[in-house]
Amino acid sequence: MTPVPSSTVVAYRDDGPLSRAMGLLVAGQLPPLPPVIAGTFVTGVLLLLGVAGTDGLAVFAPAVTLLLAGPGSTHPHDGRFDWLVPPILRLIEYTFVAAVGFAHQVHPLMIFVLLAALAFHHYDLVYRLRQHVYPPPWLATLGLGWDGRMMVVSLVALSGWLTGGYALLAVYLWGLFGWESLTCWLAAPRSGVEAADMGTQD
């Protein structure tokens, strides 16, 4: 049985192993929104400084964002504005992937394919949580989380093998998220999904 998430907002974060491990260090005592806002500011500054060179400071943006936003992953996200954390993390991840790709002359189609895999996963995550069809815990681990995916992009930027790295990451994520989503929805009891639909309409 897939465990029910303790908080829907936390599940929307899509944290990877690194972020979850950092959250355990503070045991949920760190409010999540201020560090995420700080991470957004730092990431934006690093991107503005330039991502074209493999020695640019922007390749360290994932590490900085992880150090700032990761510890908040175990917080219950029950504050008035904590619902802003997941969309801010999406903004950071998507912007970083696109900026690094364009700066290193990766074909726009390849960038789009990778971003589409991320968007598909996050849309699927939102929809299944609405229907109470919860993702298995291993999906966030194998999917690397926002933190792990940014780290991978940073590493391939340092290696200079951006096109191949983007292609491999896109194929891996499409295969993982597509296969898991298909098998999950095929296995979900139809009556339960319909009941959840009626509940949301009421």
mmCIF file of C-alpha atoms in Angstrom:
data_model
loop_
_atom_site.group_PDB
_atom_site.id
_atom_site.type_symbol
_atom_site.label_atom_id
_atom_site.label_comp_id
_atom_site.label_asym_id
_atom_site.label_seq_id
_atom_site.Cartn_x
_atom_site.Cartn_y
_atom_site.Cartn_z
ATOM 1 C CA MET A 1 0.000 0.000 0.000
ATOM 2 C CA THR A 2 1.250 3.466 -0.863
ATOM 3 C CA PRO A 3 1.396 5.633 2.277
ATOM 4 C CA VAL A 4 -0.756 8.742 2.390
ATOM 5 C CA PRO A 5 1.385 11.910 2.319
ATOM 6 C CA SER A 6 1.446 13.783 5.613
ATOM 7 C CA SER A 7 0.925 17.029 3.694
ATOM 8 C CA THR A 8 -0.248 17.604 0.146
ATOM 9 C CA VAL A 9 1.926 20.709 -0.155
ATOM 10 C CA VAL A 10 5.010 18.714 0.883
ATOM 11 C CA ALA A 11 4.186 16.062 -1.716
ATOM 12 C CA TYR A 12 3.928 18.771 -4.383
ATOM 13 C CA ARG A 13 7.520 19.825 -3.621
ATOM 14 C CA ASP A 14 8.857 16.702 -5.385
ATOM 15 C CA ASP A 15 11.939 16.532 -3.166
ATOM 16 C CA GLY A 16 14.703 14.094 -3.995
ATOM 17 C CA PRO A 17 16.911 12.085 -1.611
ATOM 18 C CA LEU A 18 19.331 14.975 -1.078
ATOM 19 C CA SER A 19 16.659 17.468 -0.091
ATOM 20 C CA ARG A 20 14.882 14.973 2.161
ATOM 21 C CA ALA A 21 18.133 14.082 3.898
ATOM 22 C CA MET A 22 18.829 17.732 4.614
ATOM 23 C CA GLY A 23 15.305 18.134 5.970
ATOM 24 C CA LEU A 24 15.926 15.381 8.501
ATOM 25 C CA LEU A 25 18.794 17.411 9.958
ATOM 26 C CA VAL A 26 16.440 20.149 11.175
ATOM 27 C CA ALA A 27 13.505 17.824 11.983
ATOM 28 C CA GLY A 28 10.897 20.106 10.414
ATOM 29 C CA GLN A 29 11.790 23.144 12.515
ATOM 30 C CA LEU A 30 12.796 25.408 9.617
ATOM 31 C CA PRO A 31 9.985 27.412 7.954
ATOM 32 C CA PRO A 32 10.127 26.533 4.241
ATOM 33 C CA LEU A 33 9.180 29.756 2.455
ATOM 34 C CA PRO A 34 11.970 32.214 3.431
ATOM 35 C CA PRO A 35 14.823 29.830 2.474
ATOM 36 C CA VAL A 36 13.144 29.046 -0.871
ATOM 37 C CA ILE A 37 12.768 32.759 -1.629
ATOM 38 C CA ALA A 38 16.443 33.242 -0.744
ATOM 39 C CA GLY A 39 17.343 30.330 -3.013
ATOM 40 C CA THR A 40 15.378 31.906 -5.851
ATOM 41 C CA PHE A 41 17.234 35.196 -5.422
ATOM 42 C CA VAL A 42 20.668 33.548 -5.311
ATOM 43 C CA THR A 43 19.892 31.326 -8.297
ATOM 44 C CA GLY A 44 18.693 34.353 -10.266
ATOM 45 C CA VAL A 45 21.872 36.271 -9.459
ATOM 46 C CA LEU A 46 24.062 33.331 -10.486
ATOM 47 C CA LEU A 47 22.171 32.930 -13.760
ATOM 48 C CA LEU A 48 22.511 36.632 -14.498
ATOM 49 C CA LEU A 49 26.253 36.360 -13.951
ATOM 50 C CA GLY A 50 26.354 33.957 -16.888
ATOM 51 C CA VAL A 51 25.973 30.252 -17.568
ATOM 52 C CA ALA A 52 27.740 30.093 -20.923
ATOM 53 C CA GLY A 53 31.127 29.092 -19.523
ATOM 54 C CA THR A 54 31.567 25.734 -17.827
ATOM 55 C CA ASP A 55 33.533 27.576 -15.172
ATOM 56 C CA GLY A 56 30.694 30.012 -14.556
ATOM 57 C CA LEU A 57 29.268 30.473 -11.074
ATOM 58 C CA ALA A 58 25.794 29.474 -12.257
ATOM 59 C CA VAL A 59 26.697 25.763 -12.243
ATOM 60 C CA PHE A 60 26.768 26.033 -8.453
ATOM 61 C CA ALA A 61 23.166 27.285 -8.319
ATOM 62 C CA PRO A 62 21.726 23.792 -7.604
ATOM 63 C CA ALA A 63 24.028 23.333 -4.614
ATOM 64 C CA VAL A 64 23.137 26.765 -3.245
ATOM 65 C CA THR A 65 19.414 26.184 -3.758
ATOM 66 C CA LEU A 66 19.666 22.766 -2.114
ATOM 67 C CA LEU A 67 21.483 24.174 0.914
ATOM 68 C CA LEU A 68 18.819 26.862 1.319
ATOM 69 C CA ALA A 69 15.602 25.060 0.359
ATOM 70 C CA GLY A 70 16.457 21.457 1.265
ATOM 71 C CA PRO A 71 16.226 21.761 5.065
ATOM 72 C CA GLY A 72 12.622 22.935 4.788
ATOM 73 C CA SER A 73 11.483 19.691 3.139
ATOM 74 C CA THR A 74 10.331 18.083 6.417
ATOM 75 C CA HIS A 75 8.292 21.062 7.580
ATOM 76 C CA PRO A 76 4.512 20.404 7.471
ATOM 77 C CA HIS A 77 4.045 23.477 5.225
ATOM 78 C CA ASP A 78 1.034 24.585 7.209
ATOM 79 C CA GLY A 79 1.808 28.293 7.107
ATOM 80 C CA ARG A 80 -0.466 30.761 5.389
ATOM 81 C CA PHE A 81 1.796 31.211 2.360
ATOM 82 C CA ASP A 82 3.670 27.887 2.386
ATOM 83 C CA TRP A 83 1.641 26.754 -0.627
ATOM 84 C CA LEU A 84 3.915 29.059 -2.656
ATOM 85 C CA VAL A 85 6.929 26.804 -2.083
ATOM 86 C CA PRO A 86 6.197 24.134 -4.768
ATOM 87 C CA PRO A 87 5.551 26.607 -7.631
ATOM 88 C CA ILE A 88 8.690 28.539 -6.676
ATOM 89 C CA LEU A 89 10.718 25.319 -6.791
ATOM 90 C CA ARG A 90 9.211 24.557 -10.215
ATOM 91 C CA LEU A 91 10.226 28.044 -11.392
ATOM 92 C CA ILE A 92 13.795 27.554 -10.166
ATOM 93 C CA GLU A 93 14.153 24.115 -11.756
ATOM 94 C CA TYR A 94 12.592 24.963 -15.129
ATOM 95 C CA THR A 95 14.486 28.253 -15.418
ATOM 96 C CA PHE A 96 17.800 26.619 -14.576
ATOM 97 C CA VAL A 97 17.315 23.765 -17.065
ATOM 98 C CA ALA A 98 16.309 26.164 -19.844
ATOM 99 C CA ALA A 99 19.002 28.751 -19.106
ATOM 100 C CA VAL A 100 21.845 26.242 -19.010
ATOM 101 C CA GLY A 101 20.598 24.544 -22.174
ATOM 102 C CA PHE A 102 20.308 27.749 -24.195
ATOM 103 C CA ALA A 103 23.622 29.083 -22.893
ATOM 104 C CA HIS A 104 25.398 25.927 -24.078
ATOM 105 C CA GLN A 105 23.673 25.889 -27.481
ATOM 106 C CA VAL A 106 21.608 22.789 -26.797
ATOM 107 C CA HIS A 107 18.972 22.386 -29.506
ATOM 108 C CA PRO A 108 15.719 24.054 -28.380
ATOM 109 C CA LEU A 109 13.764 20.890 -29.193
ATOM 110 C CA MET A 110 15.916 18.895 -26.770
ATOM 111 C CA ILE A 111 15.376 21.485 -24.055
ATOM 112 C CA PHE A 112 11.636 21.361 -24.704
ATOM 113 C CA VAL A 113 11.568 17.550 -24.517
ATOM 114 C CA LEU A 114 13.304 17.594 -21.138
ATOM 115 C CA LEU A 115 11.082 20.351 -19.769
ATOM 116 C CA ALA A 116 8.030 18.495 -21.076
ATOM 117 C CA ALA A 117 9.043 15.397 -19.094
ATOM 118 C CA LEU A 118 9.236 17.517 -15.938
ATOM 119 C CA ALA A 119 5.916 19.239 -16.665
ATOM 120 C CA PHE A 120 4.212 15.892 -17.345
ATOM 121 C CA HIS A 121 5.451 14.508 -14.040
ATOM 122 C CA HIS A 122 4.355 17.522 -12.045
ATOM 123 C CA TYR A 123 0.941 17.642 -13.721
ATOM 124 C CA ASP A 124 0.489 13.931 -13.057
ATOM 125 C CA LEU A 125 1.530 14.461 -9.446
ATOM 126 C CA VAL A 126 -0.984 17.259 -8.948
ATOM 127 C CA TYR A 127 -3.823 15.336 -10.581
ATOM 128 C CA ARG A 128 -3.238 12.078 -8.723
ATOM 129 C CA LEU A 129 -3.046 13.843 -5.364
ATOM 130 C CA ARG A 130 -6.394 15.453 -6.139
ATOM 131 C CA GLN A 131 -7.798 11.991 -6.834
ATOM 132 C CA HIS A 132 -6.147 10.427 -3.762
ATOM 133 C CA VAL A 133 -4.064 8.137 -5.985
ATOM 134 C CA TYR A 134 -0.746 8.621 -4.250
ATOM 135 C CA PRO A 135 2.631 8.058 -5.915
ATOM 136 C CA PRO A 136 4.903 5.355 -4.476
ATOM 137 C CA PRO A 137 7.794 6.636 -2.329
ATOM 138 C CA TRP A 138 10.407 5.189 -4.693
ATOM 139 C CA LEU A 139 9.228 7.447 -7.547
ATOM 140 C CA ALA A 140 10.671 10.580 -5.925
ATOM 141 C CA THR A 141 13.947 8.728 -5.360
ATOM 142 C CA LEU A 142 14.331 7.339 -8.879
ATOM 143 C CA GLY A 143 13.001 10.579 -10.342
ATOM 144 C CA LEU A 144 15.854 12.363 -8.505
ATOM 145 C CA GLY A 145 13.617 15.192 -7.283
ATOM 146 C CA TRP A 146 14.028 18.838 -8.261
ATOM 147 C CA ASP A 147 17.342 18.904 -6.421
ATOM 148 C CA GLY A 148 18.835 15.808 -8.046
ATOM 149 C CA ARG A 149 17.767 16.805 -11.555
ATOM 150 C CA MET A 150 19.355 20.236 -11.172
ATOM 151 C CA MET A 151 22.525 18.578 -9.896
ATOM 152 C CA VAL A 152 22.628 16.307 -12.962
ATOM 153 C CA VAL A 153 22.219 19.292 -15.305
ATOM 154 C CA SER A 154 24.998 21.094 -13.444
ATOM 155 C CA LEU A 155 27.317 18.093 -13.724
ATOM 156 C CA VAL A 156 26.751 17.682 -17.463
ATOM 157 C CA ALA A 157 27.361 21.427 -17.859
ATOM 158 C CA LEU A 158 30.700 21.025 -16.116
ATOM 159 C CA SER A 159 31.536 18.059 -18.343
ATOM 160 C CA GLY A 160 30.626 20.006 -21.491
ATOM 161 C CA TRP A 161 28.430 17.152 -22.762
ATOM 162 C CA LEU A 162 25.153 19.052 -22.647
ATOM 163 C CA THR A 163 23.322 17.700 -25.687
ATOM 164 C CA GLY A 164 23.987 14.062 -24.837
ATOM 165 C CA GLY A 165 23.297 14.671 -21.165
ATOM 166 C CA TYR A 166 19.976 16.389 -21.867
ATOM 167 C CA ALA A 167 18.992 13.594 -24.247
ATOM 168 C CA LEU A 168 19.801 10.813 -21.779
ATOM 169 C CA LEU A 169 18.072 12.601 -18.914
ATOM 170 C CA ALA A 170 14.974 13.247 -21.040
ATOM 171 C CA VAL A 171 14.757 9.618 -22.173
ATOM 172 C CA TYR A 172 15.242 8.370 -18.616
ATOM 173 C CA LEU A 173 12.623 10.677 -17.103
ATOM 174 C CA TRP A 174 10.059 10.092 -19.857
ATOM 175 C CA GLY A 175 10.531 6.344 -19.498
ATOM 176 C CA LEU A 176 10.294 6.415 -15.708
ATOM 177 C CA PHE A 177 7.440 8.890 -15.311
ATOM 178 C CA GLY A 178 5.490 7.645 -18.329
ATOM 179 C CA TRP A 179 5.714 3.971 -17.365
ATOM 180 C CA GLU A 180 4.925 4.570 -13.691
ATOM 181 C CA SER A 181 1.995 6.861 -14.467
ATOM 182 C CA LEU A 182 0.508 4.422 -16.985
ATOM 183 C CA THR A 183 0.801 1.401 -14.709
ATOM 184 C CA CYS A 184 -0.471 3.377 -11.718
ATOM 185 C CA TRP A 185 -3.627 4.623 -13.424
ATOM 186 C CA LEU A 186 -4.331 1.229 -14.987
ATOM 187 C CA ALA A 187 -4.087 -0.375 -11.543
ATOM 188 C CA ALA A 188 -6.145 2.297 -9.747
ATOM 189 C CA PRO A 189 -9.686 1.137 -8.846
ATOM 190 C CA ARG A 190 -12.062 2.890 -11.206
ATOM 191 C CA SER A 191 -14.759 3.304 -8.577
ATOM 192 C CA GLY A 192 -12.340 5.048 -6.220
ATOM 193 C CA VAL A 193 -11.285 7.563 -8.838
ATOM 194 C CA GLU A 194 -14.895 8.286 -9.784
ATOM 195 C CA ALA A 195 -15.802 8.745 -6.123
ATOM 196 C CA ALA A 196 -12.929 11.171 -5.688
ATOM 197 C CA ASP A 197 -14.107 13.080 -8.763
ATOM 198 C CA MET A 198 -17.585 13.397 -7.314
ATOM 199 C CA GLY A 199 -16.112 14.540 -4.019
ATOM 200 C CA THR A 200 -14.123 17.321 -5.681
ATOM 201 C CA GLN A 201 -17.176 18.447 -7.639
ATOM 202 C CA ASP A 202 -19.232 18.672 -4.461
#
